[in-house]
Amino acid sequence: MSQRPLSPHLQVWRWHVTMLSSILHRASGVALYGLALLAVGWLLALSMGPTTFAGVQTVLGSVLGKLILVAAGGAVGYHVTNGIRHLVWDAGHGFTPKVASMASWISLIMGVVGAAWVAGRVF
Amino acid sequence: MSQSQPSQFRTPLSRARGLGSAQSGLKHWIKQRLTAMVALPLLVWLLYALVAHGVDSYATARAWVSAPQHAIPLLLALVLVFTHAALGLQVVIEDYIHKPLSKIILLVLNVLVAALAAFAGIFAVLRLSFGV
């Protein structure tokens, strides 16, 4: 099997923004699984009473907590925008290189916007 | 397909060709997209309502979650988001984890964690809503 020719892989291709947007959709999706678990933790803490809730709020208010929230804002902004793009693809549109690259940049920008928006609120 | 063809020269595609699909792929694909399309407006509404209401204390947070216009979309969003997350992570595990035992353990854990988290979230929202 190792002697057989392989299809061109990453190092052979000129870098293109669609490569980044493709893998970032997965990465942000996995990160958002974590965010969803955090959100459930927040709800559970709230349901347990003021003392537990205050503890969670203190953690979220720490520098690390704020950074996690900013990253979550970025992941949401990116995954939602790029997710809509996936739905457009599923409908059969947006496959030309020009549109695909432009959509990649829009998704990336929306990720930055999401992170910046959260940063503006927590810092 | 002829049996005389040496198997090491056959690609996985040629081995699979003619055997039909695995049958469950389309359901997975549709569920992944439907959960996204329904969860998206719910999450937009919840985020908007959260920011508009402001949850800076235990009392405001509690009041926000237990209001029906937030609690009901929250319950639905918990089901949709964790279904979507489990379907998505399943594909990531299947793509990147090749050792059979590790793969099966992670695939089972994925479902268990998502289900447990969804039910825990639903439990918390109901508990807050009913004031116990």
mmCIF file of C-alpha atoms in Angstrom:
data_model
loop_
_atom_site.group_PDB
_atom_site.id
_atom_site.type_symbol
_atom_site.label_atom_id
_atom_site.label_comp_id
_atom_site.label_asym_id
_atom_site.label_seq_id
_atom_site.Cartn_x
_atom_site.Cartn_y
_atom_site.Cartn_z
ATOM 1 C CA MET A 1 0.000 0.000 0.000
ATOM 2 C CA SER A 2 2.876 2.389 0.844
ATOM 3 C CA GLN A 3 4.316 2.022 -2.684
ATOM 4 C CA ARG A 4 1.212 3.359 -4.326
ATOM 5 C CA PRO A 5 1.073 6.962 -5.537
ATOM 6 C CA LEU A 6 -0.691 9.359 -3.211
ATOM 7 C CA SER A 7 -2.903 12.240 -4.168
ATOM 8 C CA PRO A 8 -1.253 15.652 -3.677
ATOM 9 C CA HIS A 9 -1.329 16.617 -0.021
ATOM 10 C CA LEU A 10 -1.012 19.863 1.954
ATOM 11 C CA GLN A 11 2.652 20.595 1.213
ATOM 12 C CA VAL A 12 2.128 20.433 -2.564
ATOM 13 C CA TRP A 13 -0.697 22.919 -2.733
ATOM 14 C CA ARG A 14 -0.311 26.679 -2.726
ATOM 15 C CA TRP A 15 -1.876 27.901 0.498
ATOM 16 C CA HIS A 16 -5.455 28.963 0.048
ATOM 17 C CA VAL A 17 -7.875 30.528 2.509
ATOM 18 C CA THR A 18 -10.484 27.801 1.881
ATOM 19 C CA MET A 19 -8.087 25.284 3.509
ATOM 20 C CA LEU A 20 -8.126 27.323 6.695
ATOM 21 C CA SER A 21 -11.880 27.881 6.671
ATOM 22 C CA SER A 22 -12.476 24.160 6.134
ATOM 23 C CA ILE A 23 -10.497 22.940 9.135
ATOM 24 C CA LEU A 24 -11.591 25.868 11.314
ATOM 25 C CA HIS A 25 -15.211 24.771 10.939
ATOM 26 C CA ARG A 26 -14.299 21.494 12.630
ATOM 27 C CA ALA A 27 -12.041 23.114 15.200
ATOM 28 C CA SER A 28 -14.672 25.696 16.158
ATOM 29 C CA GLY A 29 -17.322 22.970 16.235
ATOM 30 C CA VAL A 30 -15.283 20.890 18.684
ATOM 31 C CA ALA A 31 -14.612 24.024 20.765
ATOM 32 C CA LEU A 32 -18.347 24.789 20.832
ATOM 33 C CA TYR A 33 -19.037 21.288 22.205
ATOM 34 C CA GLY A 34 -16.935 22.469 25.145
ATOM 35 C CA LEU A 35 -18.811 25.764 25.323
ATOM 36 C CA ALA A 36 -22.150 23.904 25.391
ATOM 37 C CA LEU A 37 -20.852 21.840 28.342
ATOM 38 C CA LEU A 38 -19.811 25.071 30.073
ATOM 39 C CA ALA A 39 -23.262 26.558 29.508
ATOM 40 C CA VAL A 40 -24.857 23.492 31.118
ATOM 41 C CA GLY A 41 -22.451 23.871 34.051
ATOM 42 C CA TRP A 42 -23.588 27.490 34.405
ATOM 43 C CA LEU A 43 -27.269 26.458 34.376
ATOM 44 C CA LEU A 44 -26.657 23.699 36.932
ATOM 45 C CA ALA A 45 -24.749 26.072 39.211
ATOM 46 C CA LEU A 46 -27.587 28.582 38.938
ATOM 47 C CA SER A 47 -30.110 25.888 39.871
ATOM 48 C CA MET A 48 -28.054 24.909 42.937
ATOM 49 C CA GLY A 49 -28.318 28.306 44.565
ATOM 50 C CA PRO A 50 -26.602 31.685 45.087
ATOM 51 C CA THR A 51 -23.395 30.321 46.648
ATOM 52 C CA THR A 52 -22.577 27.882 43.827
ATOM 53 C CA PHE A 53 -23.587 30.466 41.235
ATOM 54 C CA ALA A 54 -21.307 33.086 42.811
ATOM 55 C CA GLY A 55 -18.414 30.610 42.572
ATOM 56 C CA VAL A 56 -19.009 30.026 38.865
ATOM 57 C CA GLN A 57 -19.364 33.762 38.216
ATOM 58 C CA THR A 58 -16.022 34.345 39.965
ATOM 59 C CA VAL A 59 -14.356 31.754 37.703
ATOM 60 C CA LEU A 60 -15.952 33.294 34.599
ATOM 61 C CA GLY A 61 -14.907 36.759 35.793
ATOM 62 C CA SER A 62 -11.242 35.781 36.128
ATOM 63 C CA VAL A 63 -8.794 36.583 33.331
ATOM 64 C CA LEU A 64 -8.820 32.953 32.176
ATOM 65 C CA GLY A 65 -12.620 32.872 32.289
ATOM 66 C CA LYS A 66 -12.836 36.067 30.255
ATOM 67 C CA LEU A 67 -10.369 34.719 27.688
ATOM 68 C CA ILE A 68 -12.467 31.549 27.365
ATOM 69 C CA LEU A 69 -15.575 33.682 26.789
ATOM 70 C CA VAL A 70 -13.754 35.754 24.131
ATOM 71 C CA ALA A 71 -12.601 32.564 22.370
ATOM 72 C CA ALA A 72 -16.173 31.252 22.587
ATOM 73 C CA GLY A 73 -17.425 34.462 20.945
ATOM 74 C CA GLY A 74 -14.947 33.909 18.124
ATOM 75 C CA ALA A 75 -15.949 30.256 17.721
ATOM 76 C CA VAL A 76 -19.668 31.136 17.657
ATOM 77 C CA GLY A 77 -19.178 33.985 15.146
ATOM 78 C CA TYR A 78 -17.128 31.755 12.882
ATOM 79 C CA HIS A 79 -19.098 28.497 13.157
ATOM 80 C CA VAL A 80 -22.480 30.185 12.662
ATOM 81 C CA THR A 81 -21.360 32.173 9.603
ATOM 82 C CA ASN A 82 -19.505 29.258 8.071
ATOM 83 C CA GLY A 83 -22.402 26.970 8.960
ATOM 84 C CA ILE A 84 -24.773 29.149 6.937
ATOM 85 C CA ARG A 85 -22.242 28.903 4.125
ATOM 86 C CA HIS A 86 -22.372 25.104 4.387
ATOM 87 C CA LEU A 87 -26.171 25.270 4.092
ATOM 88 C CA VAL A 88 -25.816 27.444 0.973
ATOM 89 C CA TRP A 89 -23.408 24.849 -0.421
ATOM 90 C CA ASP A 90 -25.919 22.101 0.372
ATOM 91 C CA ALA A 91 -28.459 24.057 -1.693
ATOM 92 C CA GLY A 92 -26.001 23.870 -4.593
ATOM 93 C CA HIS A 93 -24.593 27.410 -4.649
ATOM 94 C CA GLY A 94 -21.295 29.134 -3.925
ATOM 95 C CA PHE A 95 -18.777 26.674 -5.361
ATOM 96 C CA THR A 96 -16.796 28.967 -7.681
ATOM 97 C CA PRO A 97 -13.265 29.683 -6.368
ATOM 98 C CA LYS A 98 -13.941 33.412 -6.138
ATOM 99 C CA VAL A 99 -17.150 33.048 -4.103
ATOM 100 C CA ALA A 100 -15.659 30.270 -1.967
ATOM 101 C CA SER A 101 -12.640 32.420 -1.050
ATOM 102 C CA MET A 102 -14.789 35.448 -0.339
ATOM 103 C CA ALA A 103 -17.102 33.395 1.895
ATOM 104 C CA SER A 104 -14.035 32.063 3.757
ATOM 105 C CA TRP A 105 -12.913 35.593 4.519
ATOM 106 C CA ILE A 106 -16.405 36.633 5.605
ATOM 107 C CA SER A 107 -16.545 33.676 8.036
ATOM 108 C CA LEU A 108 -13.100 34.551 9.419
ATOM 109 C CA ILE A 109 -14.072 38.204 9.833
ATOM 110 C CA MET A 110 -17.284 37.222 11.626
ATOM 111 C CA GLY A 111 -15.179 35.094 13.982
ATOM 112 C CA VAL A 112 -13.044 38.124 14.806
ATOM 113 C CA VAL A 113 -16.192 40.255 15.180
ATOM 114 C CA GLY A 114 -17.667 37.691 17.605
ATOM 115 C CA ALA A 115 -14.493 37.611 19.699
ATOM 116 C CA ALA A 116 -14.180 41.430 19.665
ATOM 117 C CA TRP A 117 -17.831 41.875 20.658
ATOM 118 C CA VAL A 118 -17.446 39.593 23.685
ATOM 119 C CA ALA A 119 -14.107 41.203 24.566
ATOM 120 C CA GLY A 120 -15.778 44.619 24.510
ATOM 121 C CA ARG A 121 -18.373 43.389 26.998
ATOM 122 C CA VAL A 122 -16.190 41.461 29.458
ATOM 123 C CA PHE A 123 -13.018 43.597 29.579
ATOM 124 C CA MET B 1 -15.744 -7.516 -9.557
ATOM 125 C CA SER B 2 -13.297 -10.218 -10.549
ATOM 126 C CA GLN B 3 -11.750 -12.169 -7.704
ATOM 127 C CA SER B 4 -8.502 -12.649 -9.663
ATOM 128 C CA GLN B 5 -7.517 -9.011 -9.175
ATOM 129 C CA PRO B 6 -4.884 -8.866 -6.381
ATOM 130 C CA SER B 7 -6.436 -7.091 -3.410
ATOM 131 C CA GLN B 8 -3.401 -4.896 -2.655
ATOM 132 C CA PHE B 9 -3.916 -3.117 -5.973
ATOM 133 C CA ARG B 10 -7.542 -2.304 -5.296
ATOM 134 C CA THR B 11 -8.480 1.021 -3.802
ATOM 135 C CA PRO B 12 -10.958 1.165 -0.910
ATOM 136 C CA LEU B 13 -13.391 2.821 -3.342
ATOM 137 C CA SER B 14 -13.241 -0.056 -5.813
ATOM 138 C CA ARG B 15 -13.763 -2.565 -3.002
ATOM 139 C CA ALA B 16 -16.846 -0.678 -1.814
ATOM 140 C CA ARG B 17 -18.291 -0.037 -5.274
ATOM 141 C CA GLY B 18 -21.357 -2.099 -6.063
ATOM 142 C CA LEU B 19 -22.052 -2.925 -2.438
ATOM 143 C CA GLY B 20 -24.499 -0.059 -2.016
ATOM 144 C CA SER B 21 -24.438 2.621 0.663
ATOM 145 C CA ALA B 22 -24.160 1.897 4.379
ATOM 146 C CA GLN B 23 -27.780 3.179 4.546
ATOM 147 C CA SER B 24 -27.555 5.413 7.598
ATOM 148 C CA GLY B 25 -25.492 8.246 6.133
ATOM 149 C CA LEU B 26 -28.362 10.285 4.738
ATOM 150 C CA LYS B 27 -30.218 10.311 8.050
ATOM 151 C CA HIS B 28 -27.090 11.557 9.820
ATOM 152 C CA TRP B 29 -26.586 14.244 7.153
ATOM 153 C CA ILE B 30 -30.176 15.494 7.327
ATOM 154 C CA LYS B 31 -30.275 15.505 11.148
ATOM 155 C CA GLN B 32 -27.045 17.499 11.244
ATOM 156 C CA ARG B 33 -28.543 20.186 9.008
ATOM 157 C CA LEU B 34 -32.041 20.262 10.492
ATOM 158 C CA THR B 35 -30.702 20.671 14.031
ATOM 159 C CA ALA B 36 -28.509 23.543 12.785
ATOM 160 C CA MET B 37 -31.350 25.296 10.976
ATOM 161 C CA VAL B 38 -33.763 25.091 13.917
ATOM 162 C CA ALA B 39 -31.192 25.835 16.631
ATOM 163 C CA LEU B 40 -29.836 28.925 14.859
ATOM 164 C CA PRO B 41 -32.883 31.240 15.240
ATOM 165 C CA LEU B 42 -33.410 29.955 18.804
ATOM 166 C CA LEU B 43 -29.832 30.795 19.771
ATOM 167 C CA VAL B 44 -30.043 34.213 18.110
ATOM 168 C CA TRP B 45 -33.195 34.946 20.119
ATOM 169 C CA LEU B 46 -31.683 33.647 23.375
ATOM 170 C CA LEU B 47 -28.496 35.686 22.916
ATOM 171 C CA TYR B 48 -30.479 38.815 22.083
ATOM 172 C CA ALA B 49 -32.771 38.289 25.096
ATOM 173 C CA LEU B 50 -29.801 37.559 27.381
ATOM 174 C CA VAL B 51 -28.036 40.790 26.420
ATOM 175 C CA ALA B 52 -31.253 42.842 26.545
ATOM 176 C CA HIS B 53 -32.159 41.476 29.993
ATOM 177 C CA GLY B 54 -28.673 41.493 31.472
ATOM 178 C CA VAL B 55 -27.672 38.768 33.941
ATOM 179 C CA ASP B 56 -25.290 40.412 36.401
ATOM 180 C CA SER B 57 -26.588 38.774 39.594
ATOM 181 C CA TYR B 58 -28.099 35.534 40.887
ATOM 182 C CA ALA B 59 -31.575 37.093 40.958
ATOM 183 C CA THR B 60 -31.470 38.470 37.395
ATOM 184 C CA ALA B 61 -29.960 35.222 36.031
ATOM 185 C CA ARG B 62 -32.628 33.154 37.760
ATOM 186 C CA ALA B 63 -35.411 35.422 36.554
ATOM 187 C CA TRP B 64 -34.041 35.277 33.006
ATOM 188 C CA VAL B 65 -33.809 31.472 32.792
ATOM 189 C CA SER B 66 -37.202 30.813 34.401
ATOM 190 C CA ALA B 67 -39.200 33.182 32.169
ATOM 191 C CA PRO B 68 -41.196 30.989 29.729
ATOM 192 C CA GLN B 69 -40.043 32.922 26.645
ATOM 193 C CA HIS B 70 -36.479 31.921 27.619
ATOM 194 C CA ALA B 71 -36.997 28.563 29.354
ATOM 195 C CA ILE B 72 -38.888 26.942 26.477
ATOM 196 C CA PRO B 73 -36.423 27.933 23.715
ATOM 197 C CA LEU B 74 -33.592 26.967 26.103
ATOM 198 C CA LEU B 75 -35.007 23.456 26.534
ATOM 199 C CA LEU B 76 -35.403 23.007 22.788
ATOM 200 C CA ALA B 77 -31.961 24.492 22.113
ATOM 201 C CA LEU B 78 -30.346 22.081 24.600
ATOM 202 C CA VAL B 79 -31.795 19.090 22.725
ATOM 203 C CA LEU B 80 -30.882 20.483 19.288
ATOM 204 C CA VAL B 81 -27.393 21.730 20.168
ATOM 205 C CA PHE B 82 -26.297 18.504 21.851
ATOM 206 C CA THR B 83 -27.750 16.399 19.023
ATOM 207 C CA HIS B 84 -25.872 18.571 16.523
ATOM 208 C CA ALA B 85 -22.664 18.471 18.608
ATOM 209 C CA ALA B 86 -22.761 14.683 19.016
ATOM 210 C CA LEU B 87 -23.338 14.155 15.274
ATOM 211 C CA GLY B 88 -20.485 16.527 14.431
ATOM 212 C CA LEU B 89 -17.972 15.098 16.886
ATOM 213 C CA GLN B 90 -18.885 11.576 15.745
ATOM 214 C CA VAL B 91 -17.623 12.400 12.241
ATOM 215 C CA VAL B 92 -14.464 14.020 13.629
ATOM 216 C CA ILE B 93 -13.724 10.876 15.705
ATOM 217 C CA GLU B 94 -14.425 8.575 12.743
ATOM 218 C CA ASP B 95 -12.090 10.630 10.540
ATOM 219 C CA TYR B 96 -9.115 10.984 12.860
ATOM 220 C CA ILE B 97 -9.127 8.052 15.290
ATOM 221 C CA HIS B 98 -8.146 4.818 13.568
ATOM 222 C CA LYS B 99 -7.413 2.378 16.407
ATOM 223 C CA PRO B 100 -10.626 0.313 16.681
ATOM 224 C CA LEU B 101 -10.778 0.239 20.495
ATOM 225 C CA SER B 102 -10.020 3.953 20.969
ATOM 226 C CA LYS B 103 -12.511 4.780 18.246
ATOM 227 C CA ILE B 104 -15.340 2.782 19.794
ATOM 228 C CA ILE B 105 -14.660 4.125 23.312
ATOM 229 C CA LEU B 106 -14.661 7.719 22.049
ATOM 230 C CA LEU B 107 -17.793 7.216 19.938
ATOM 231 C CA VAL B 108 -19.664 5.816 22.945
ATOM 232 C CA LEU B 109 -18.334 8.540 25.278
ATOM 233 C CA ASN B 110 -19.401 11.168 22.746
ATOM 234 C CA VAL B 111 -23.017 10.023 22.881
ATOM 235 C CA LEU B 112 -22.990 9.557 26.664
ATOM 236 C CA VAL B 113 -21.491 12.980 27.412
ATOM 237 C CA ALA B 114 -23.847 14.771 25.006
ATOM 238 C CA ALA B 115 -26.930 12.984 26.371
ATOM 239 C CA LEU B 116 -25.894 13.521 29.982
ATOM 240 C CA ALA B 117 -25.187 17.219 29.391
ATOM 241 C CA ALA B 118 -28.487 17.743 27.573
ATOM 242 C CA PHE B 119 -30.464 16.094 30.367
ATOM 243 C CA ALA B 120 -28.500 17.945 33.053
ATOM 244 C CA GLY B 121 -29.251 21.247 31.302
ATOM 245 C CA ILE B 122 -32.943 20.374 30.947
ATOM 246 C CA PHE B 123 -33.054 19.383 34.611
ATOM 247 C CA ALA B 124 -31.495 22.705 35.654
ATOM 248 C CA VAL B 125 -33.880 24.787 33.524
ATOM 249 C CA LEU B 126 -36.955 22.919 34.800
ATOM 250 C CA ARG B 127 -35.767 23.154 38.396
ATOM 251 C CA LEU B 128 -35.308 26.920 38.038
ATOM 252 C CA SER B 129 -38.636 27.320 36.246
ATOM 253 C CA PHE B 130 -40.635 25.410 38.832
ATOM 254 C CA GLY B 131 -38.781 27.041 41.701
ATOM 255 C CA VAL B 132 -37.717 23.925 43.597
#
